[in-house]
Amino acid sequence: MLKIAVIPGDGTGPEVINEGLKVLNATSQKTGFKYETQVYDFGGERFKRTGEILPDSVLHELKQFDAIYLGAIGHPDVKPGILEKGILLKLRFELDQYINLRPVKLYPGVETPLKDKGPEDIDFVVVRENTEGLYTGSGGFLKKGTPDEVALQTSINTRKGVERCIRYAYEYTRKRNKSKTLTLCGKTNVLTYAFDLWERVFYEVGDKYYPDIKKDYAHVDATCMWMVKNPEWFDVIVTDNMFGDIITDLGAMIQGGMGIASGGNINPDGVSMFEPIGGSAPKYTGKNLINPMASISAAQMMLSILGEEKASQIMENAIVKVLSTKLKSLQAGKMGYSTTEVGDLVCEEIVKV
Ligand code: IPM
Ligand code: MN
């Protein structure tokens, strides 16, 4: 019995999570895997009502689950940073979800802004370090508010943190078994300490344990360029937290936008968390217009990471079918169907299998 904690969150989060749960249910009836869910109402509304963000007792409770399924965090009435840091980043750090796994896959029938590129060209995965770098909150102000003010924001890169991320990326590349190429995305020409460490670990670990994997390096700016010009060159990209954040938004756009992009916050030995990466999209809240595919995709990735490969495959096939034969666009309000109808369409495909 899989135990799944559900945090629908803010804005359109609850709407897209509902569709994901609907599809999860249809899939479980088809393939027989058993699961139970428990819903937690953390997010902007609860914060406004009670002042509570994420109590430690709940954090402790969440550690008992097999996975967390998250909608979106971010509320227009709450100052940016409070909920993101207090919920999303806190969960990533406290549950030691040290990998942020973001597939960039253009499905058939989905439009990409890249001219002359198709599904055979856009199919790679970004392995983003998820607990270190510029995200640790290390830094501070000196003489704040004065003309002599100093603001420091330090990128923390530990040997242990870098190595476990790089090892995961190598393992993933091997298992994925596509062109067996792992690209380190960094900035060794300027960030000569942080990426010196990354580069050394990348080749040390790679040469010793992964001789079968081709190793490549690209600066982050060049990575952006190649992702647009020659996305077919990439198989798996490994990078730090900040660069990973940035390049995966670019990745989301070339795979058809936020309507389809999902990610997993992975602790290979603990509790992982799966989410659509598009945010809470407050202006669409409650309108039944938002695209739930990213959230459905996140649920599919959750099943795959939990070892339910068959169920995950059935779900992905259904997603592909609906994307290629039904949806007019992936944009909210332009799909030709409502949010709930898109969920229904995916369920229909699953029932048919
Ligand atoms: C993401 C988001 C988060 C991040 C924000 C909401 C803190 O942009 O998951 O990519 O920067 O990691
Ligand atoms: Mn981001």
CSV table of C-alpha atoms and ligand atoms in Angstrom, one decimal:
chain,number,residue,atom,x,y,z
A,1,MET,CA,0.0,0.0,0.0
A,2,LEU,CA,1.6,3.3,-1.1
A,3,LYS,CA,1.0,6.2,1.3
A,4,ILE,CA,0.8,9.5,-0.6
A,5,ALA,CA,0.6,12.9,1.1
A,6,VAL,CA,-1.2,15.4,-1.0
A,7,ILE,CA,-0.6,19.1,-0.7
A,8,PRO,CA,-2.9,20.8,-3.3
A,9,GLY,CA,-1.6,24.3,-2.2
A,10,ASP,CA,-2.5,27.6,-3.7
A,11,GLY,CA,-4.2,29.0,-6.8
A,12,THR,CA,-4.9,26.5,-9.4
A,13,GLY,CA,-2.9,23.8,-7.4
A,14,PRO,CA,-6.1,22.1,-6.1
A,15,GLU,CA,-7.7,22.0,-9.5
A,16,VAL,CA,-4.8,20.3,-11.2
A,17,ILE,CA,-4.1,18.0,-8.3
A,18,ASN,CA,-7.7,16.8,-8.5
A,19,GLU,CA,-7.2,15.7,-12.1
A,20,GLY,CA,-4.0,14.0,-11.2
A,21,LEU,CA,-5.7,12.1,-8.4
A,22,LYS,CA,-8.5,11.1,-10.8
A,23,VAL,CA,-6.0,9.7,-13.2
A,24,LEU,CA,-4.1,8.0,-10.4
A,25,ASN,CA,-7.3,6.3,-9.4
A,26,ALA,CA,-8.1,5.1,-12.9
A,27,THR,CA,-4.6,3.7,-13.2
A,28,SER,CA,-4.8,1.9,-10.0
A,29,GLN,CA,-8.1,0.3,-10.9
A,30,LYS,CA,-6.4,-0.8,-14.2
A,31,THR,CA,-3.2,-2.2,-12.9
A,32,GLY,CA,-4.1,-3.1,-9.3
A,33,PHE,CA,-1.5,-1.1,-7.3
A,34,LYS,CA,-2.9,0.0,-4.0
A,35,TYR,CA,-2.5,3.5,-2.5
A,36,GLU,CA,-4.0,5.8,0.1
A,37,THR,CA,-3.9,9.5,0.3
A,38,GLN,CA,-3.9,12.1,3.0
A,39,VAL,CA,-4.5,15.7,2.2
A,40,TYR,CA,-2.7,18.6,3.9
A,41,ASP,CA,-4.0,22.1,3.4
A,42,PHE,CA,-0.7,24.1,3.6
A,43,GLY,CA,-0.4,27.2,1.5
A,44,GLY,CA,-1.3,30.8,1.4
A,45,GLU,CA,-4.9,30.5,2.6
A,46,ARG,CA,-3.9,28.6,5.7
A,47,PHE,CA,-1.1,31.0,6.4
A,48,LYS,CA,-3.5,33.9,6.1
A,49,ARG,CA,-6.0,32.2,8.4
A,50,THR,CA,-3.7,30.9,11.1
A,51,GLY,CA,-0.2,32.2,10.5
A,52,GLU,CA,1.0,28.7,10.2
A,53,ILE,CA,3.4,27.8,7.4
A,54,LEU,CA,4.7,24.3,7.9
A,55,PRO,CA,4.8,23.1,11.6
A,56,ASP,CA,7.6,20.8,12.6
A,57,SER,CA,5.0,18.2,13.7
A,58,VAL,CA,3.7,17.9,10.2
A,59,LEU,CA,7.2,17.8,8.8
A,60,HIS,CA,7.7,14.8,11.0
A,61,GLU,CA,4.5,13.2,9.9
A,62,LEU,CA,5.4,13.7,6.2
A,63,LYS,CA,8.5,11.6,6.7
A,64,GLN,CA,6.2,8.6,7.2
A,65,PHE,CA,4.8,8.7,3.6
A,66,ASP,CA,6.1,7.1,0.5
A,67,ALA,CA,5.8,10.2,-1.5
A,68,ILE,CA,4.3,13.7,-1.6
A,69,TYR,CA,2.2,15.0,-4.4
A,70,LEU,CA,2.2,18.8,-4.5
A,71,GLY,CA,0.1,21.3,-6.5
A,72,ALA,CA,1.6,24.8,-6.3
A,73,ILE,CA,2.8,27.2,-3.7
A,74,GLY,CA,2.5,31.0,-4.0
A,75,HIS,CA,-0.3,33.4,-3.1
A,76,PRO,CA,-0.8,37.0,-4.4
A,77,ASP,CA,-1.5,38.3,-0.9
A,78,VAL,CA,1.6,36.9,0.6
A,79,LYS,CA,5.0,38.5,0.2
A,80,PRO,CA,7.1,36.5,-2.3
A,81,GLY,CA,9.5,34.2,-0.5
A,82,ILE,CA,7.6,33.4,2.6
A,83,LEU,CA,5.6,30.4,1.3
A,84,GLU,CA,8.2,29.4,-1.2
A,85,LYS,CA,10.9,29.2,1.4
A,86,GLY,CA,8.7,28.1,4.3
A,87,ILE,CA,7.0,25.3,2.4
A,88,LEU,CA,8.6,24.2,-0.8
A,89,LEU,CA,12.2,24.8,0.0
A,90,LYS,CA,11.8,23.7,3.6
A,91,LEU,CA,10.4,20.4,2.4
A,92,ARG,CA,13.2,19.9,-0.2
A,93,PHE,CA,15.8,20.6,2.5
A,94,GLU,CA,14.3,18.9,5.5
A,95,LEU,CA,13.4,15.7,3.5
A,96,ASP,CA,16.9,15.9,1.9
A,97,GLN,CA,15.4,15.7,-1.6
A,98,TYR,CA,18.8,16.4,-3.1
A,99,ILE,CA,17.8,15.8,-6.7
A,100,ASN,CA,15.4,17.9,-8.8
A,101,LEU,CA,14.6,15.7,-11.8
A,102,ARG,CA,13.1,17.6,-14.7
A,103,PRO,CA,12.5,15.8,-18.0
A,104,VAL,CA,12.3,18.0,-21.1
A,105,LYS,CA,10.4,15.9,-23.5
A,106,LEU,CA,8.4,17.2,-26.5
A,107,TYR,CA,5.4,14.9,-26.9
A,108,PRO,CA,4.0,14.3,-30.4
A,109,GLY,CA,1.3,16.8,-31.4
A,110,VAL,CA,2.6,19.4,-28.9
A,111,GLU,CA,3.8,22.7,-30.4
A,112,THR,CA,7.3,23.9,-29.6
A,113,PRO,CA,8.6,27.4,-30.3
A,114,LEU,CA,11.7,25.9,-31.8
A,115,LYS,CA,11.6,26.0,-35.6
A,116,ASP,CA,12.2,22.7,-37.4
A,117,LYS,CA,12.5,20.7,-34.1
A,118,GLY,CA,10.3,17.8,-33.3
A,119,PRO,CA,9.8,15.1,-30.6
A,120,GLU,CA,12.9,13.2,-31.9
A,121,ASP,CA,15.0,16.3,-31.1
A,122,ILE,CA,13.7,17.4,-27.8
A,123,ASP,CA,14.1,14.6,-25.3
A,124,PHE,CA,16.5,15.1,-22.4
A,125,VAL,CA,16.5,15.2,-18.6
A,126,VAL,CA,18.0,17.8,-16.3
A,127,VAL,CA,19.3,16.6,-13.0
A,128,ARG,CA,19.4,19.7,-10.8
A,129,GLU,CA,21.1,19.7,-7.4
A,130,ASN,CA,18.3,20.6,-5.0
A,131,THR,CA,19.7,21.3,-1.5
A,132,GLU,CA,22.8,23.5,-1.9
A,133,GLY,CA,24.2,26.3,-4.0
A,134,LEU,CA,22.6,29.7,-3.8
A,135,TYR,CA,19.5,28.2,-2.2
A,136,THR,CA,20.7,27.5,1.3
A,137,GLY,CA,19.9,31.0,2.5
A,138,SER,CA,23.5,31.6,3.5
A,139,GLY,CA,24.5,35.2,3.5
A,140,GLY,CA,23.3,38.5,5.0
A,141,PHE,CA,23.4,42.2,5.0
A,142,LEU,CA,26.0,44.6,6.4
A,143,LYS,CA,25.0,48.2,7.0
A,144,LYS,CA,21.6,47.5,5.6
A,145,GLY,CA,19.7,50.6,4.3
A,146,THR,CA,22.8,52.8,4.3
A,147,PRO,CA,24.9,54.0,1.4
A,148,ASP,CA,27.6,51.5,2.4
A,149,GLU,CA,25.2,48.6,2.4
A,150,VAL,CA,26.6,45.1,1.5
A,151,ALA,CA,24.5,42.1,0.5
A,152,LEU,CA,26.0,38.7,0.5
A,153,GLN,CA,24.5,35.5,-0.9
A,154,THR,CA,26.8,32.6,-0.8
A,155,SER,CA,26.8,29.5,-3.0
A,156,ILE,CA,27.4,26.5,-0.8
A,157,ASN,CA,28.9,23.5,-2.6
A,158,THR,CA,30.0,20.6,-0.5
A,159,ARG,CA,32.0,17.7,-1.8
A,160,LYS,CA,29.4,15.3,-0.4
A,161,GLY,CA,26.5,17.2,-1.9
A,162,VAL,CA,28.1,17.6,-5.3
A,163,GLU,CA,29.2,14.0,-5.4
A,164,ARG,CA,25.9,12.4,-4.6
A,165,CYS,CA,24.2,14.6,-7.2
A,166,ILE,CA,26.8,13.7,-9.9
A,167,ARG,CA,26.6,10.0,-9.0
A,168,TYR,CA,22.8,10.1,-9.3
A,169,ALA,CA,23.1,11.7,-12.7
A,170,TYR,CA,25.6,9.1,-13.9
A,171,GLU,CA,23.3,6.3,-12.7
A,172,TYR,CA,20.3,7.9,-14.3
A,173,THR,CA,22.2,8.3,-17.6
A,174,ARG,CA,23.2,4.7,-17.6
A,175,LYS,CA,19.6,3.5,-16.8
A,176,ARG,CA,18.1,5.8,-19.4
A,177,ASN,CA,20.3,4.2,-21.9
A,178,LYS,CA,19.8,6.7,-24.7
A,179,SER,CA,23.0,8.2,-26.1
A,180,LYS,CA,24.6,7.6,-22.7
A,181,THR,CA,25.9,11.2,-22.5
A,182,LEU,CA,26.1,13.2,-19.4
A,183,THR,CA,26.7,16.9,-19.8
A,184,LEU,CA,27.9,19.0,-16.8
A,185,CYS,CA,26.5,22.5,-17.1
A,186,GLY,CA,28.6,25.0,-15.1
A,187,LYS,CA,30.6,28.2,-15.4
A,188,THR,CA,34.2,27.1,-14.8
A,189,ASN,CA,35.5,30.3,-16.5
A,190,VAL,CA,34.1,32.6,-13.8
A,191,LEU,CA,33.0,30.6,-10.8
A,192,THR,CA,36.4,29.1,-10.4
A,193,TYR,CA,35.9,27.6,-7.0
A,194,ALA,CA,32.4,26.2,-7.1
A,195,PHE,CA,32.6,24.7,-10.6
A,196,ASP,CA,36.2,23.7,-10.1
A,197,LEU,CA,34.8,21.3,-7.4
A,198,TRP,CA,32.0,20.2,-9.7
A,199,GLU,CA,34.3,19.6,-12.6
A,200,ARG,CA,36.8,17.6,-10.6
A,201,VAL,CA,34.1,15.4,-9.0
A,202,PHE,CA,32.4,15.0,-12.4
A,203,TYR,CA,35.6,13.5,-14.1
A,204,GLU,CA,36.9,11.7,-11.0
A,205,VAL,CA,33.7,9.8,-10.4
A,206,GLY,CA,33.0,9.4,-14.1
A,207,ASP,CA,36.3,8.1,-15.2
A,208,LYS,CA,36.5,5.7,-12.3
A,209,TYR,CA,32.9,4.3,-12.1
A,210,TYR,CA,31.2,5.3,-15.3
A,211,PRO,CA,33.6,4.6,-18.2
A,212,ASP,CA,30.6,3.6,-20.3
A,213,ILE,CA,29.1,7.1,-20.1
A,214,LYS,CA,30.3,9.9,-22.5
A,215,LYS,CA,31.2,13.0,-20.6
A,216,ASP,CA,30.6,16.5,-21.8
A,217,TYR,CA,30.9,20.0,-20.4
A,218,ALA,CA,29.1,23.2,-21.3
A,219,HIS,CA,29.0,26.6,-19.6
A,220,VAL,CA,25.5,27.6,-18.5
A,221,ASP,CA,25.2,30.4,-21.0
A,222,ALA,CA,26.2,28.1,-23.8
A,223,THR,CA,23.8,25.5,-22.5
A,224,CYS,CA,21.0,27.9,-23.0
A,225,MET,CA,22.1,28.5,-26.5
A,226,TRP,CA,22.4,24.8,-27.4
A,227,MET,CA,19.1,24.0,-25.8
A,228,VAL,CA,17.5,26.3,-28.4
A,229,LYS,CA,19.8,25.6,-31.3
A,230,ASN,CA,20.6,21.9,-31.0
A,231,PRO,CA,18.5,20.3,-28.2
A,232,GLU,CA,19.1,16.9,-29.8
A,233,TRP,CA,22.7,17.0,-28.5
A,234,PHE,CA,21.5,16.5,-24.9
A,235,ASP,CA,20.7,13.3,-23.1
A,236,VAL,CA,21.2,14.1,-19.4
A,237,ILE,CA,22.4,17.4,-18.0
A,238,VAL,CA,23.6,17.7,-14.5
A,239,THR,CA,24.0,21.1,-12.8
A,240,ASP,CA,23.8,23.1,-9.6
A,241,ASN,CA,20.6,24.4,-8.0
A,242,MET,CA,20.5,28.0,-9.5
A,243,PHE,CA,21.5,27.1,-13.0
A,244,GLY,CA,19.1,24.1,-12.9
A,245,ASP,CA,16.3,26.4,-11.9
A,246,ILE,CA,17.0,28.7,-14.8
A,247,ILE,CA,17.6,26.2,-17.6
A,248,THR,CA,14.6,24.1,-16.7
A,249,ASP,CA,12.3,27.0,-17.3
A,250,LEU,CA,13.8,27.3,-20.7
A,251,GLY,CA,13.4,23.5,-21.0
A,252,ALA,CA,9.7,23.8,-20.1
A,253,MET,CA,9.2,26.3,-22.9
A,254,ILE,CA,10.8,24.2,-25.6
A,255,GLN,CA,8.7,21.1,-24.5
A,256,GLY,CA,5.5,23.1,-24.9
A,257,GLY,CA,5.2,25.3,-21.9
A,258,MET,CA,4.2,25.2,-18.2
A,259,GLY,CA,1.1,23.2,-19.1
A,260,ILE,CA,3.2,20.1,-19.5
A,261,ALA,CA,6.4,20.6,-17.4
A,262,SER,CA,6.7,18.6,-14.3
A,263,GLY,CA,9.5,17.7,-11.8
A,264,GLY,CA,10.4,15.4,-9.0
A,265,ASN,CA,12.2,16.4,-5.9
A,266,ILE,CA,14.0,13.1,-5.2
A,267,ASN,CA,15.5,11.6,-2.1
A,268,PRO,CA,16.6,8.2,-3.4
A,269,ASP,CA,16.6,6.8,0.1
A,270,GLY,CA,13.6,8.7,1.5
A,271,VAL,CA,10.5,10.6,0.7
A,272,SER,CA,10.3,12.3,-2.7
A,273,MET,CA,7.9,15.0,-3.8
A,274,PHE,CA,6.4,15.5,-7.2
A,275,GLU,CA,5.0,18.7,-8.7
A,276,PRO,CA,3.9,20.5,-11.8
A,277,ILE,CA,6.5,23.3,-12.2
A,278,GLY,CA,4.2,26.0,-13.4
A,279,GLY,CA,3.2,27.7,-10.2
A,280,SER,CA,-0.1,28.7,-8.8
A,281,ALA,CA,-1.4,30.8,-11.8
A,282,PRO,CA,-3.7,32.9,-9.6
A,283,LYS,CA,-5.5,34.5,-12.4
A,284,TYR,CA,-7.0,31.2,-13.6
A,285,THR,CA,-8.0,30.0,-10.1
A,286,GLY,CA,-11.4,28.4,-10.0
A,287,LYS,CA,-12.1,28.9,-13.7
A,288,ASN,CA,-11.7,25.2,-14.8
A,289,LEU,CA,-9.3,26.5,-17.6
A,290,ILE,CA,-5.9,25.6,-16.4
A,291,ASN,CA,-4.1,22.6,-18.1
A,292,PRO,CA,-3.7,19.7,-15.6
A,293,MET,CA,-1.3,17.7,-17.8
A,294,ALA,CA,1.8,18.9,-15.9
A,295,SER,CA,0.2,17.7,-12.7
A,296,ILE,CA,-0.9,14.4,-14.3
A,297,SER,CA,2.7,14.0,-15.6
A,298,ALA,CA,4.0,14.6,-12.1
A,299,ALA,CA,1.8,11.8,-10.8
A,300,GLN,CA,3.1,9.6,-13.6
A,301,MET,CA,6.7,10.4,-12.6
A,302,MET,CA,5.8,9.6,-9.0
A,303,LEU,CA,4.6,6.1,-9.9
A,304,SER,CA,7.8,5.5,-11.9
A,305,ILE,CA,10.1,6.6,-9.1
A,306,LEU,CA,8.0,4.5,-6.6
A,307,GLY,CA,8.7,1.4,-8.8
A,308,GLU,CA,5.2,1.1,-10.4
A,309,GLU,CA,6.7,1.1,-13.9
A,310,LYS,CA,3.8,-0.6,-15.6
A,311,ALA,CA,1.2,1.8,-14.2
A,312,SER,CA,3.5,4.7,-15.1
A,313,GLN,CA,3.8,3.5,-18.7
A,314,ILE,CA,0.1,3.2,-19.1
A,315,MET,CA,-0.4,6.7,-17.7
A,316,GLU,CA,2.3,8.1,-20.0
A,317,ASN,CA,0.7,6.4,-23.1
A,318,ALA,CA,-2.7,7.9,-22.1
A,319,ILE,CA,-1.1,11.4,-21.7
A,320,VAL,CA,0.6,11.1,-25.2
A,321,LYS,CA,-2.7,9.9,-26.8
A,322,VAL,CA,-4.7,12.9,-25.4
A,323,LEU,CA,-2.0,15.4,-26.2
A,324,SER,CA,-1.6,14.2,-29.8
A,325,THR,CA,-5.3,13.5,-30.7
A,326,LYS,CA,-7.4,15.9,-28.5
A,327,LEU,CA,-5.8,19.1,-27.1
A,328,LYS,CA,-5.8,22.1,-29.5
A,329,SER,CA,-3.2,23.9,-27.4
A,330,LEU,CA,-1.5,23.4,-24.0
A,331,GLN,CA,-2.3,26.9,-22.9
A,332,ALA,CA,-4.9,27.6,-20.2
A,333,GLY,CA,-8.3,28.4,-21.8
A,334,LYS,CA,-7.1,27.3,-25.3
A,335,MET,CA,-7.1,23.5,-24.9
A,336,GLY,CA,-10.5,23.0,-26.5
A,337,TYR,CA,-11.5,21.3,-23.2
A,338,SER,CA,-11.8,22.4,-19.6
A,339,THR,CA,-9.4,21.3,-16.8
A,340,THR,CA,-11.8,18.5,-15.6
A,341,GLU,CA,-12.5,17.3,-19.2
A,342,VAL,CA,-8.8,16.9,-19.9
A,343,GLY,CA,-8.5,14.7,-16.7
A,344,ASP,CA,-11.6,12.7,-18.0
A,345,LEU,CA,-10.0,12.2,-21.4
A,346,VAL,CA,-6.8,10.8,-19.9
A,347,CYS,CA,-8.9,8.5,-17.7
A,348,GLU,CA,-10.9,7.3,-20.8
A,349,GLU,CA,-7.6,6.3,-22.5
A,350,ILE,CA,-6.6,4.3,-19.4
A,351,VAL,CA,-9.9,2.5,-19.2
A,352,LYS,CA,-9.5,1.5,-22.8
A,353,VAL,CA,-6.1,-0.2,-22.4
B,1,IPM,C1,11.1,25.8,-9.0
B,1,IPM,C2,10.6,27.1,-8.5
B,1,IPM,C3,11.2,27.3,-7.1
B,1,IPM,C4,12.7,27.3,-7.2
B,1,IPM,C5,10.7,28.6,-6.4
B,1,IPM,C6,9.2,28.7,-6.3
B,1,IPM,C7,11.3,28.7,-5.0
B,1,IPM,O1,11.0,28.2,-9.3
B,1,IPM,O2,10.7,24.8,-8.5
B,1,IPM,O3,11.8,25.8,-10.0
B,1,IPM,O4,13.3,28.3,-7.5
B,1,IPM,O5,13.3,26.2,-7.0
B,2,MN,MN,12.0,27.5,-11.1
